[in-house]
Amino acid sequence: MPDATEPSLAPSVLPIRLACFDLDGTLLGKPDATLSFQRAWLALPEGTRPVLVYNTGRMLADSLRQLRRTDLPPPDYLICGVGTLIYRRETQEVVQEFSEIMSGGWNRAKAVEVVTQTTHAVPQPAHFQSPFKSSWYLHHASTEVIDGLRAALETAGLQAAVVYSSDRDLDVLPMLADKGNALDWLLNHLDISPAEALVAGDTGNDAAMFHLPDVRGIVVENAQPELLEAVLTTRPYMAHAICADGVLEGMKHYGSSRKCPLRSPRILVTTGSLRRSSSSSSRLPPTS
C-alpha cells in the first residue's frame, strides 16, 4: 500500500531532479539554517536525492575552501565564477566541454581596458578573478552607467556580458556566461528539463537562473531589490524566512505534503509543459 501521506503522481506533477542554489546569502549567512538544510538533505535516501548544484560567484578554489568550513552537504556539481566554470565533484575535474564554449569572442585584456576607460571601478582582489571573469567594485552605479559600459564593450568588438549586483559588484564575462546559461547547459548535459529543476538566490547575479522556462524559483526574504525586480515576471516563491531557512520554506511550498519535501522520498512540484523555448535552448550549444 502506498504511503497515505504521499500524493499520487499526476500527469501535471514532476519530481525535482536537480536543485541549484546560490551560496552566499542563500544557503550561507545563517549557520543554524545551513545546518538545518544539511540535515534535511542528508535525511533523503541517497538514491532519491536530486542532483545538488551550488551556483556561486566565488571562484573554484575559494568555493571549495568555503564548503570545507560550512555544514553544507557536498554538491554533485559546482557552478563557479558567475557561470564561467562547472566542476564535477565526483571526478574532481572541471567540465572542459563547457569551458571551451566560454572562449569564443572573449578578450579579457580588452575588457579590462574598456572598464578602466569607461568607469571609476576598482578591481576586486586576485582570488575573485579568472580568465573568464573580470570583477570590479563599483558602488551605487546607475542604470545609465551600466548601459554605457555595455555599449562601450560592444563598440570595442567584444562579445561580453555585464552583471551588476549588490549595488557594488561588477562582473564582465564572456557573452554566454551567467548563472542561468551555465545551469541551462548543465541541465542539457544531464538530460534534465528546467521543469524538473528548482533554483534559489538572493542577488541580481542569480536572476538568470529564474528565467529558464518552467523552472521553479525561491527568493529568500533577505534578497536584494535588484533580484526582486528582475524576477517579477517569473512568479517565484517569495520566502518569509532568510537564507537557508527561506530555501527550506520554498521547498515546502513546492511540495504537495505539509512536511518539508526534503524529508520525503519524493520531492514534487506542479508544472506545465516540458518544452523549452527556442531562445533558451539556443543560448549555449548542447553537450555532444
PDB file of C-alpha atoms in Angstrom:
ATOM      1  CA  MET A   1       0.000   0.000   0.000  1.00  0.00           C
ATOM      2  CA  PRO A   2       1.335   3.464  -0.854  1.00  0.00           C
ATOM      3  CA  ASP A   3       2.022   5.890   1.949  1.00  0.00           C
ATOM      4  CA  ALA A   4      -1.243   7.757   2.529  1.00  0.00           C
ATOM      5  CA  THR A   5       0.681  10.928   3.307  1.00  0.00           C
ATOM      6  CA  GLU A   6       2.270  10.944  -0.141  1.00  0.00           C
ATOM      7  CA  PRO A   7       0.253  12.408  -3.058  1.00  0.00           C
ATOM      8  CA  SER A   8      -0.170  10.395  -6.231  1.00  0.00           C
ATOM      9  CA  LEU A   9       1.954  11.444  -9.185  1.00  0.00           C
ATOM     10  CA  ALA A  10      -0.484  13.207 -11.520  1.00  0.00           C
ATOM     11  CA  PRO A  11       0.475  13.903 -15.160  1.00  0.00           C
ATOM     12  CA  SER A  12       0.995  17.597 -14.321  1.00  0.00           C
ATOM     13  CA  VAL A  13       3.369  16.851 -11.447  1.00  0.00           C
ATOM     14  CA  LEU A  14       7.049  16.081 -11.858  1.00  0.00           C
ATOM     15  CA  PRO A  15       9.746  15.146  -9.373  1.00  0.00           C
ATOM     16  CA  ILE A  16      12.521  17.640  -8.779  1.00  0.00           C
ATOM     17  CA  ARG A  17      15.580  16.029 -10.328  1.00  0.00           C
ATOM     18  CA  LEU A  18      18.015  18.906  -9.788  1.00  0.00           C
ATOM     19  CA  ALA A  19      18.301  21.613  -7.127  1.00  0.00           C
ATOM     20  CA  CYS A  20      20.528  24.590  -7.907  1.00  0.00           C
ATOM     21  CA  PHE A  21      21.096  27.094  -5.120  1.00  0.00           C
ATOM     22  CA  ASP A  22      23.276  30.155  -4.627  1.00  0.00           C
ATOM     23  CA  LEU A  23      25.659  30.079  -1.658  1.00  0.00           C
ATOM     24  CA  ASP A  24      26.344  33.457  -0.009  1.00  0.00           C
ATOM     25  CA  GLY A  25      23.165  34.996   1.341  1.00  0.00           C
ATOM     26  CA  THR A  26      21.084  31.994   0.271  1.00  0.00           C
ATOM     27  CA  LEU A  27      22.373  28.745   1.768  1.00  0.00           C
ATOM     28  CA  LEU A  28      25.034  30.589   3.773  1.00  0.00           C
ATOM     29  CA  GLY A  29      24.660  33.531   6.127  1.00  0.00           C
ATOM     30  CA  LYS A  30      22.682  31.950   8.963  1.00  0.00           C
ATOM     31  CA  PRO A  31      24.631  28.991  10.379  1.00  0.00           C
ATOM     32  CA  ASP A  32      21.742  27.284  12.168  1.00  0.00           C
ATOM     33  CA  ALA A  33      19.698  27.404   8.959  1.00  0.00           C
ATOM     34  CA  THR A  34      22.607  25.970   6.967  1.00  0.00           C
ATOM     35  CA  LEU A  35      22.783  23.085   9.422  1.00  0.00           C
ATOM     36  CA  SER A  36      19.021  22.540   9.122  1.00  0.00           C
ATOM     37  CA  PHE A  37      19.369  22.345   5.354  1.00  0.00           C
ATOM     38  CA  GLN A  38      22.194  19.826   5.656  1.00  0.00           C
ATOM     39  CA  ARG A  39      20.184  17.582   7.982  1.00  0.00           C
ATOM     40  CA  ALA A  40      17.098  17.767   5.785  1.00  0.00           C
ATOM     41  CA  TRP A  41      19.048  16.991   2.630  1.00  0.00           C
ATOM     42  CA  LEU A  42      21.001  14.090   4.085  1.00  0.00           C
ATOM     43  CA  ALA A  43      17.769  12.635   5.509  1.00  0.00           C
ATOM     44  CA  LEU A  44      16.739  11.836   1.946  1.00  0.00           C
ATOM     45  CA  PRO A  45      17.523   8.266   0.878  1.00  0.00           C
ATOM     46  CA  GLU A  46      20.684   8.568  -1.195  1.00  0.00           C
ATOM     47  CA  GLY A  47      19.149   7.021  -4.298  1.00  0.00           C
ATOM     48  CA  THR A  48      16.276   9.518  -4.409  1.00  0.00           C
ATOM     49  CA  ARG A  49      18.136  12.772  -3.838  1.00  0.00           C
ATOM     50  CA  PRO A  50      18.045  15.277  -6.686  1.00  0.00           C
ATOM     51  CA  VAL A  51      21.327  16.341  -8.254  1.00  0.00           C
ATOM     52  CA  LEU A  52      22.633  19.074  -5.951  1.00  0.00           C
ATOM     53  CA  VAL A  53      24.313  22.094  -7.566  1.00  0.00           C
ATOM     54  CA  TYR A  54      25.764  25.160  -5.869  1.00  0.00           C
ATOM     55  CA  ASN A  55      25.808  28.171  -8.196  1.00  0.00           C
ATOM     56  CA  THR A  56      28.128  30.880  -6.860  1.00  0.00           C
ATOM     57  CA  GLY A  57      30.036  33.972  -7.834  1.00  0.00           C
ATOM     58  CA  ARG A  58      33.075  32.616  -5.982  1.00  0.00           C
ATOM     59  CA  MET A  59      35.910  31.042  -7.931  1.00  0.00           C
ATOM     60  CA  LEU A  60      36.520  27.298  -7.647  1.00  0.00           C
ATOM     61  CA  ALA A  61      39.338  27.255  -5.081  1.00  0.00           C
ATOM     62  CA  ASP A  62      37.531  29.778  -2.907  1.00  0.00           C
ATOM     63  CA  SER A  63      34.282  27.802  -3.196  1.00  0.00           C
ATOM     64  CA  LEU A  64      35.917  24.544  -2.150  1.00  0.00           C
ATOM     65  CA  ARG A  65      37.572  26.253   0.831  1.00  0.00           C
ATOM     66  CA  GLN A  66      34.262  27.767   1.873  1.00  0.00           C
ATOM     67  CA  LEU A  67      32.434  24.452   1.651  1.00  0.00           C
ATOM     68  CA  ARG A  68      35.009  22.790   3.893  1.00  0.00           C
ATOM     69  CA  ARG A  69      34.260  25.424   6.554  1.00  0.00           C
ATOM     70  CA  THR A  70      30.473  25.027   6.496  1.00  0.00           C
ATOM     71  CA  ASP A  71      27.831  22.450   7.319  1.00  0.00           C
ATOM     72  CA  LEU A  72      26.521  22.214   3.756  1.00  0.00           C
ATOM     73  CA  PRO A  73      26.139  18.763   2.210  1.00  0.00           C
ATOM     74  CA  PRO A  74      28.660  18.093  -0.574  1.00  0.00           C
ATOM     75  CA  PRO A  75      27.257  19.023  -4.007  1.00  0.00           C
ATOM     76  CA  ASP A  76      27.321  16.949  -7.166  1.00  0.00           C
ATOM     77  CA  TYR A  77      28.357  20.000  -9.198  1.00  0.00           C
ATOM     78  CA  LEU A  78      29.663  23.496  -8.553  1.00  0.00           C
ATOM     79  CA  ILE A  79      28.961  26.345 -10.963  1.00  0.00           C
ATOM     80  CA  CYS A  80      31.573  28.995 -10.149  1.00  0.00           C
ATOM     81  CA  GLY A  81      32.630  32.466 -11.188  1.00  0.00           C
ATOM     82  CA  VAL A  82      29.125  33.701 -12.102  1.00  0.00           C
ATOM     83  CA  GLY A  83      28.585  30.895 -14.576  1.00  0.00           C
ATOM     84  CA  THR A  84      32.073  30.713 -16.107  1.00  0.00           C
ATOM     85  CA  LEU A  85      33.089  27.261 -14.825  1.00  0.00           C
ATOM     86  CA  ILE A  86      31.416  23.940 -13.981  1.00  0.00           C
ATOM     87  CA  TYR A  87      33.097  21.477 -11.616  1.00  0.00           C
ATOM     88  CA  ARG A  88      32.068  17.861 -11.066  1.00  0.00           C
ATOM     89  CA  ARG A  89      32.803  16.785  -7.521  1.00  0.00           C
ATOM     90  CA  GLU A  90      32.769  13.021  -8.188  1.00  0.00           C
ATOM     91  CA  THR A  91      35.704  13.262 -10.607  1.00  0.00           C
ATOM     92  CA  GLN A  92      37.151  16.446  -9.033  1.00  0.00           C
ATOM     93  CA  GLU A  93      37.501  17.905 -12.515  1.00  0.00           C
ATOM     94  CA  VAL A  94      36.370  20.996 -14.367  1.00  0.00           C
ATOM     95  CA  VAL A  95      33.915  20.150 -17.155  1.00  0.00           C
ATOM     96  CA  GLN A  96      36.059  21.024 -20.171  1.00  0.00           C
ATOM     97  CA  GLU A  97      33.228  20.881 -22.713  1.00  0.00           C
ATOM     98  CA  PHE A  98      31.651  23.863 -21.023  1.00  0.00           C
ATOM     99  CA  SER A  99      34.929  25.767 -20.616  1.00  0.00           C
ATOM    100  CA  GLU A 100      35.618  25.540 -24.360  1.00  0.00           C
ATOM    101  CA  ILE A 101      32.373  27.383 -25.084  1.00  0.00           C
ATOM    102  CA  MET A 102      33.411  30.374 -22.986  1.00  0.00           C
ATOM    103  CA  SER A 103      36.392  31.419 -25.109  1.00  0.00           C
ATOM    104  CA  GLY A 104      34.512  32.487 -28.253  1.00  0.00           C
ATOM    105  CA  GLY A 105      34.637  36.245 -28.847  1.00  0.00           C
ATOM    106  CA  TRP A 106      36.251  36.909 -25.456  1.00  0.00           C
ATOM    107  CA  ASN A 107      39.304  39.088 -24.828  1.00  0.00           C
ATOM    108  CA  ARG A 108      39.849  39.711 -21.135  1.00  0.00           C
ATOM    109  CA  ALA A 109      42.632  42.275 -21.530  1.00  0.00           C
ATOM    110  CA  LYS A 110      40.475  44.397 -23.805  1.00  0.00           C
ATOM    111  CA  ALA A 111      37.533  44.096 -21.385  1.00  0.00           C
ATOM    112  CA  VAL A 112      39.722  45.398 -18.550  1.00  0.00           C
ATOM    113  CA  GLU A 113      40.817  48.309 -20.729  1.00  0.00           C
ATOM    114  CA  VAL A 114      37.215  49.259 -21.551  1.00  0.00           C
ATOM    115  CA  VAL A 115      36.083  49.100 -17.911  1.00  0.00           C
ATOM    116  CA  THR A 116      39.027  51.280 -16.859  1.00  0.00           C
ATOM    117  CA  GLN A 117      38.340  53.885 -19.546  1.00  0.00           C
ATOM    118  CA  THR A 118      34.564  53.929 -19.068  1.00  0.00           C
ATOM    119  CA  THR A 119      34.035  53.775 -15.300  1.00  0.00           C
ATOM    120  CA  HIS A 120      35.680  54.525 -11.965  1.00  0.00           C
ATOM    121  CA  ALA A 121      35.516  50.848 -10.977  1.00  0.00           C
ATOM    122  CA  VAL A 122      38.239  49.360  -8.764  1.00  0.00           C
ATOM    123  CA  PRO A 123      39.480  45.803  -9.454  1.00  0.00           C
ATOM    124  CA  GLN A 124      38.495  43.156  -6.945  1.00  0.00           C
ATOM    125  CA  PRO A 125      41.248  41.017  -5.346  1.00  0.00           C
ATOM    126  CA  ALA A 126      43.024  38.407  -7.456  1.00  0.00           C
ATOM    127  CA  HIS A 127      41.160  35.455  -5.956  1.00  0.00           C
ATOM    128  CA  PHE A 128      37.932  36.835  -7.457  1.00  0.00           C
ATOM    129  CA  GLN A 129      39.415  36.956 -10.956  1.00  0.00           C
ATOM    130  CA  SER A 130      39.772  34.299 -13.650  1.00  0.00           C
ATOM    131  CA  PRO A 131      40.496  34.073 -17.395  1.00  0.00           C
ATOM    132  CA  PHE A 132      36.726  34.302 -17.983  1.00  0.00           C
ATOM    133  CA  LYS A 133      35.786  36.735 -15.212  1.00  0.00           C
ATOM    134  CA  SER A 134      36.837  40.345 -14.737  1.00  0.00           C
ATOM    135  CA  SER A 135      35.466  41.523 -11.394  1.00  0.00           C
ATOM    136  CA  TRP A 136      35.287  45.054 -10.003  1.00  0.00           C
ATOM    137  CA  TYR A 137      33.874  47.172  -7.202  1.00  0.00           C
ATOM    138  CA  LEU A 138      31.630  49.940  -8.483  1.00  0.00           C
ATOM    139  CA  HIS A 139      29.461  51.441  -5.775  1.00  0.00           C
ATOM    140  CA  HIS A 140      25.953  52.761  -6.469  1.00  0.00           C
ATOM    141  CA  ALA A 141      26.255  52.662 -10.257  1.00  0.00           C
ATOM    142  CA  SER A 142      23.219  53.979 -12.131  1.00  0.00           C
ATOM    143  CA  THR A 143      21.473  52.116 -14.937  1.00  0.00           C
ATOM    144  CA  GLU A 144      22.945  54.664 -17.342  1.00  0.00           C
ATOM    145  CA  VAL A 145      26.497  53.835 -16.245  1.00  0.00           C
ATOM    146  CA  ILE A 146      25.969  50.080 -16.663  1.00  0.00           C
ATOM    147  CA  ASP A 147      24.269  50.527 -20.036  1.00  0.00           C
ATOM    148  CA  GLY A 148      27.117  52.824 -21.120  1.00  0.00           C
ATOM    149  CA  LEU A 149      29.644  50.149 -20.226  1.00  0.00           C
ATOM    150  CA  ARG A 150      27.735  47.551 -22.229  1.00  0.00           C
ATOM    151  CA  ALA A 151      27.708  49.890 -25.227  1.00  0.00           C
ATOM    152  CA  ALA A 152      31.447  50.589 -24.892  1.00  0.00           C
ATOM    153  CA  LEU A 153      32.252  46.867 -24.786  1.00  0.00           C
ATOM    154  CA  GLU A 154      30.185  46.301 -27.906  1.00  0.00           C
ATOM    155  CA  THR A 155      31.868  49.220 -29.678  1.00  0.00           C
ATOM    156  CA  ALA A 156      35.225  47.644 -28.831  1.00  0.00           C
ATOM    157  CA  GLY A 157      34.134  44.490 -30.639  1.00  0.00           C
ATOM    158  CA  LEU A 158      33.792  42.381 -27.503  1.00  0.00           C
ATOM    159  CA  GLN A 159      31.145  39.730 -27.011  1.00  0.00           C
ATOM    160  CA  ALA A 160      30.782  40.379 -23.305  1.00  0.00           C
ATOM    161  CA  ALA A 161      28.085  40.280 -20.635  1.00  0.00           C
ATOM    162  CA  VAL A 162      27.883  42.767 -17.777  1.00  0.00           C
ATOM    163  CA  VAL A 163      26.451  41.596 -14.436  1.00  0.00           C
ATOM    164  CA  TYR A 164      25.927  44.179 -11.689  1.00  0.00           C
ATOM    165  CA  SER A 165      24.726  43.077  -8.255  1.00  0.00           C
ATOM    166  CA  SER A 166      24.508  44.154  -4.610  1.00  0.00           C
ATOM    167  CA  ASP A 167      24.835  47.804  -5.714  1.00  0.00           C
ATOM    168  CA  ARG A 168      28.580  47.214  -5.736  1.00  0.00           C
ATOM    169  CA  ASP A 169      29.817  44.112  -7.579  1.00  0.00           C
ATOM    170  CA  LEU A 170      30.535  44.414 -11.274  1.00  0.00           C
ATOM    171  CA  ASP A 171      31.439  41.356 -13.350  1.00  0.00           C
ATOM    172  CA  VAL A 172      32.391  41.432 -17.023  1.00  0.00           C
ATOM    173  CA  LEU A 173      32.133  37.973 -18.533  1.00  0.00           C
ATOM    174  CA  PRO A 174      32.009  36.186 -21.882  1.00  0.00           C
ATOM    175  CA  MET A 175      28.655  36.800 -23.561  1.00  0.00           C
ATOM    176  CA  LEU A 176      27.394  33.283 -22.877  1.00  0.00           C
ATOM    177  CA  ALA A 177      28.457  33.291 -19.234  1.00  0.00           C
ATOM    178  CA  ASP A 178      25.942  33.792 -16.481  1.00  0.00           C
ATOM    179  CA  LYS A 179      24.439  31.606 -13.796  1.00  0.00           C
ATOM    180  CA  GLY A 180      21.395  30.816 -15.906  1.00  0.00           C
ATOM    181  CA  ASN A 181      23.277  29.862 -19.052  1.00  0.00           C
ATOM    182  CA  ALA A 182      25.615  27.609 -17.088  1.00  0.00           C
ATOM    183  CA  LEU A 183      22.682  25.901 -15.395  1.00  0.00           C
ATOM    184  CA  ASP A 184      20.880  25.542 -18.735  1.00  0.00           C
ATOM    185  CA  TRP A 185      23.956  23.864 -20.236  1.00  0.00           C
ATOM    186  CA  LEU A 186      24.270  21.508 -17.265  1.00  0.00           C
ATOM    187  CA  LEU A 187      20.588  20.562 -17.478  1.00  0.00           C
ATOM    188  CA  ASN A 188      21.062  19.720 -21.162  1.00  0.00           C
ATOM    189  CA  HIS A 189      24.214  17.803 -20.306  1.00  0.00           C
ATOM    190  CA  LEU A 190      22.340  15.719 -17.706  1.00  0.00           C
ATOM    191  CA  ASP A 191      19.178  15.374 -19.837  1.00  0.00           C
ATOM    192  CA  ILE A 192      17.051  17.125 -17.234  1.00  0.00           C
ATOM    193  CA  SER A 193      14.275  19.572 -18.100  1.00  0.00           C
ATOM    194  CA  PRO A 194      14.140  23.014 -16.443  1.00  0.00           C
ATOM    195  CA  ALA A 195      10.663  21.978 -15.245  1.00  0.00           C
ATOM    196  CA  GLU A 196      12.404  19.382 -13.089  1.00  0.00           C
ATOM    197  CA  ALA A 197      14.753  21.939 -11.538  1.00  0.00           C
ATOM    198  CA  LEU A 198      14.438  24.210  -8.530  1.00  0.00           C
ATOM    199  CA  VAL A 199      16.609  27.318  -8.035  1.00  0.00           C
ATOM    200  CA  ALA A 200      17.125  29.772  -5.187  1.00  0.00           C
ATOM    201  CA  GLY A 201      19.009  33.050  -4.840  1.00  0.00           C
ATOM    202  CA  ASP A 202      19.286  36.463  -3.224  1.00  0.00           C
ATOM    203  CA  THR A 203      21.078  38.908  -5.592  1.00  0.00           C
ATOM    204  CA  GLY A 204      20.942  40.172  -9.149  1.00  0.00           C
ATOM    205  CA  ASN A 205      23.502  37.712 -10.486  1.00  0.00           C
ATOM    206  CA  ASP A 206      21.064  34.903  -9.585  1.00  0.00           C
ATOM    207  CA  ALA A 207      18.297  36.326 -11.778  1.00  0.00           C
ATOM    208  CA  ALA A 208      19.245  34.432 -14.943  1.00  0.00           C
ATOM    209  CA  MET A 209      18.501  31.102 -13.231  1.00  0.00           C
ATOM    210  CA  PHE A 210      14.898  32.165 -12.621  1.00  0.00           C
ATOM    211  CA  HIS A 211      14.360  32.970 -16.303  1.00  0.00           C
ATOM    212  CA  LEU A 212      14.868  29.423 -17.561  1.00  0.00           C
ATOM    213  CA  PRO A 213      11.483  28.260 -18.891  1.00  0.00           C
ATOM    214  CA  ASP A 214       9.328  26.353 -16.405  1.00  0.00           C
ATOM    215  CA  VAL A 215      11.978  26.381 -13.666  1.00  0.00           C
ATOM    216  CA  ARG A 216      10.696  26.782 -10.125  1.00  0.00           C
ATOM    217  CA  GLY A 217      12.320  29.538  -8.066  1.00  0.00           C
ATOM    218  CA  ILE A 218      12.725  30.570  -4.441  1.00  0.00           C
ATOM    219  CA  VAL A 219      13.629  34.148  -3.496  1.00  0.00           C
ATOM    220  CA  VAL A 220      14.813  34.284   0.116  1.00  0.00           C
ATOM    221  CA  GLU A 221      13.489  37.058   2.360  1.00  0.00           C
ATOM    222  CA  ASN A 222      16.866  38.824   2.546  1.00  0.00           C
ATOM    223  CA  ALA A 223      17.075  39.167  -1.253  1.00  0.00           C
ATOM    224  CA  GLN A 224      18.387  42.381  -2.782  1.00  0.00           C
ATOM    225  CA  PRO A 225      15.829  44.668  -4.507  1.00  0.00           C
ATOM    226  CA  GLU A 226      17.604  44.107  -7.833  1.00  0.00           C
ATOM    227  CA  LEU A 227      16.631  40.412  -7.759  1.00  0.00           C
ATOM    228  CA  LEU A 228      13.050  41.129  -6.727  1.00  0.00           C
ATOM    229  CA  GLU A 229      12.669  43.476  -9.677  1.00  0.00           C
ATOM    230  CA  ALA A 230      14.346  41.122 -12.145  1.00  0.00           C
ATOM    231  CA  VAL A 231      12.203  38.069 -11.383  1.00  0.00           C
ATOM    232  CA  LEU A 232       8.741  39.593 -11.011  1.00  0.00           C
ATOM    233  CA  THR A 233       7.510  38.097 -14.285  1.00  0.00           C
ATOM    234  CA  THR A 234       8.726  34.596 -13.372  1.00  0.00           C
ATOM    235  CA  ARG A 235       6.432  34.379 -10.329  1.00  0.00           C
ATOM    236  CA  PRO A 236       8.875  32.709  -7.924  1.00  0.00           C
ATOM    237  CA  TYR A 237       8.043  31.793  -4.363  1.00  0.00           C
ATOM    238  CA  MET A 238       8.850  34.729  -2.088  1.00  0.00           C
ATOM    239  CA  ALA A 239      10.050  33.214   1.183  1.00  0.00           C
ATOM    240  CA  HIS A 240       9.299  34.870   4.522  1.00  0.00           C
ATOM    241  CA  ALA A 241      12.485  33.471   6.103  1.00  0.00           C
ATOM    242  CA  ILE A 242      16.090  34.411   5.382  1.00  0.00           C
ATOM    243  CA  CYS A 243      18.944  32.361   3.925  1.00  0.00           C
ATOM    244  CA  ALA A 244      18.664  28.554   4.115  1.00  0.00           C
ATOM    245  CA  ASP A 245      15.504  28.804   6.241  1.00  0.00           C
ATOM    246  CA  GLY A 246      13.915  30.527   3.252  1.00  0.00           C
ATOM    247  CA  VAL A 247      15.132  27.772   0.925  1.00  0.00           C
ATOM    248  CA  LEU A 248      13.559  25.110   3.149  1.00  0.00           C
ATOM    249  CA  GLU A 249      10.351  27.153   3.274  1.00  0.00           C
ATOM    250  CA  GLY A 250      10.310  27.311  -0.515  1.00  0.00           C
ATOM    251  CA  MET A 251      10.907  23.594  -0.818  1.00  0.00           C
ATOM    252  CA  LYS A 252       7.894  23.022   1.412  1.00  0.00           C
ATOM    253  CA  HIS A 253       5.816  25.398  -0.725  1.00  0.00           C
ATOM    254  CA  TYR A 254       6.587  23.469  -3.900  1.00  0.00           C
ATOM    255  CA  GLY A 255       5.845  20.131  -2.250  1.00  0.00           C
ATOM    256  CA  SER A 256       2.407  18.538  -2.107  1.00  0.00           C
ATOM    257  CA  SER A 257       2.535  17.494   1.541  1.00  0.00           C
ATOM    258  CA  ARG A 258       2.596  19.561   4.735  1.00  0.00           C
ATOM    259  CA  LYS A 259       6.023  18.414   5.799  1.00  0.00           C
ATOM    260  CA  CYS A 260       9.184  19.793   4.225  1.00  0.00           C
ATOM    261  CA  PRO A 261       9.589  17.797   0.990  1.00  0.00           C
ATOM    262  CA  LEU A 262      13.304  17.419   1.655  1.00  0.00           C
ATOM    263  CA  ARG A 263      12.296  14.846   4.247  1.00  0.00           C
ATOM    264  CA  SER A 264      10.104  12.974   1.781  1.00  0.00           C
ATOM    265  CA  PRO A 265      11.250  10.221  -0.612  1.00  0.00           C
ATOM    266  CA  ARG A 266       9.693  12.212  -3.419  1.00  0.00           C
ATOM    267  CA  ILE A 267      10.025  15.956  -3.960  1.00  0.00           C
ATOM    268  CA  LEU A 268       7.152  17.184  -6.086  1.00  0.00           C
ATOM    269  CA  VAL A 269       6.375  20.375  -7.973  1.00  0.00           C
ATOM    270  CA  THR A 270       3.467  21.303 -10.170  1.00  0.00           C
ATOM    271  CA  THR A 271       4.493  22.227 -13.675  1.00  0.00           C
ATOM    272  CA  GLY A 272       3.314  22.993 -17.148  1.00  0.00           C
ATOM    273  CA  SER A 273       4.879  21.985 -20.412  1.00  0.00           C
ATOM    274  CA  LEU A 274       8.272  20.294 -20.533  1.00  0.00           C
ATOM    275  CA  ARG A 275       9.234  22.094 -23.720  1.00  0.00           C
ATOM    276  CA  ARG A 276      11.961  24.707 -23.566  1.00  0.00           C
ATOM    277  CA  SER A 277      11.580  27.906 -25.506  1.00  0.00           C
ATOM    278  CA  SER A 278      13.685  28.061 -28.640  1.00  0.00           C
ATOM    279  CA  SER A 279      15.560  31.073 -27.263  1.00  0.00           C
ATOM    280  CA  SER A 280      16.649  29.173 -24.173  1.00  0.00           C
ATOM    281  CA  SER A 281      17.742  26.028 -25.954  1.00  0.00           C
ATOM    282  CA  SER A 282      19.938  28.056 -28.293  1.00  0.00           C
ATOM    283  CA  ARG A 283      21.719  30.108 -25.658  1.00  0.00           C
ATOM    284  CA  LEU A 284      24.520  27.603 -25.268  1.00  0.00           C
ATOM    285  CA  PRO A 285      25.447  24.733 -27.581  1.00  0.00           C
ATOM    286  CA  PRO A 286      24.309  21.425 -26.096  1.00  0.00           C
ATOM    287  CA  THR A 287      26.781  18.864 -24.956  1.00  0.00           C
ATOM    288  CA  SER A 288      27.809  16.330 -27.530  1.00  0.00           C
TER     289      SER A 288
END
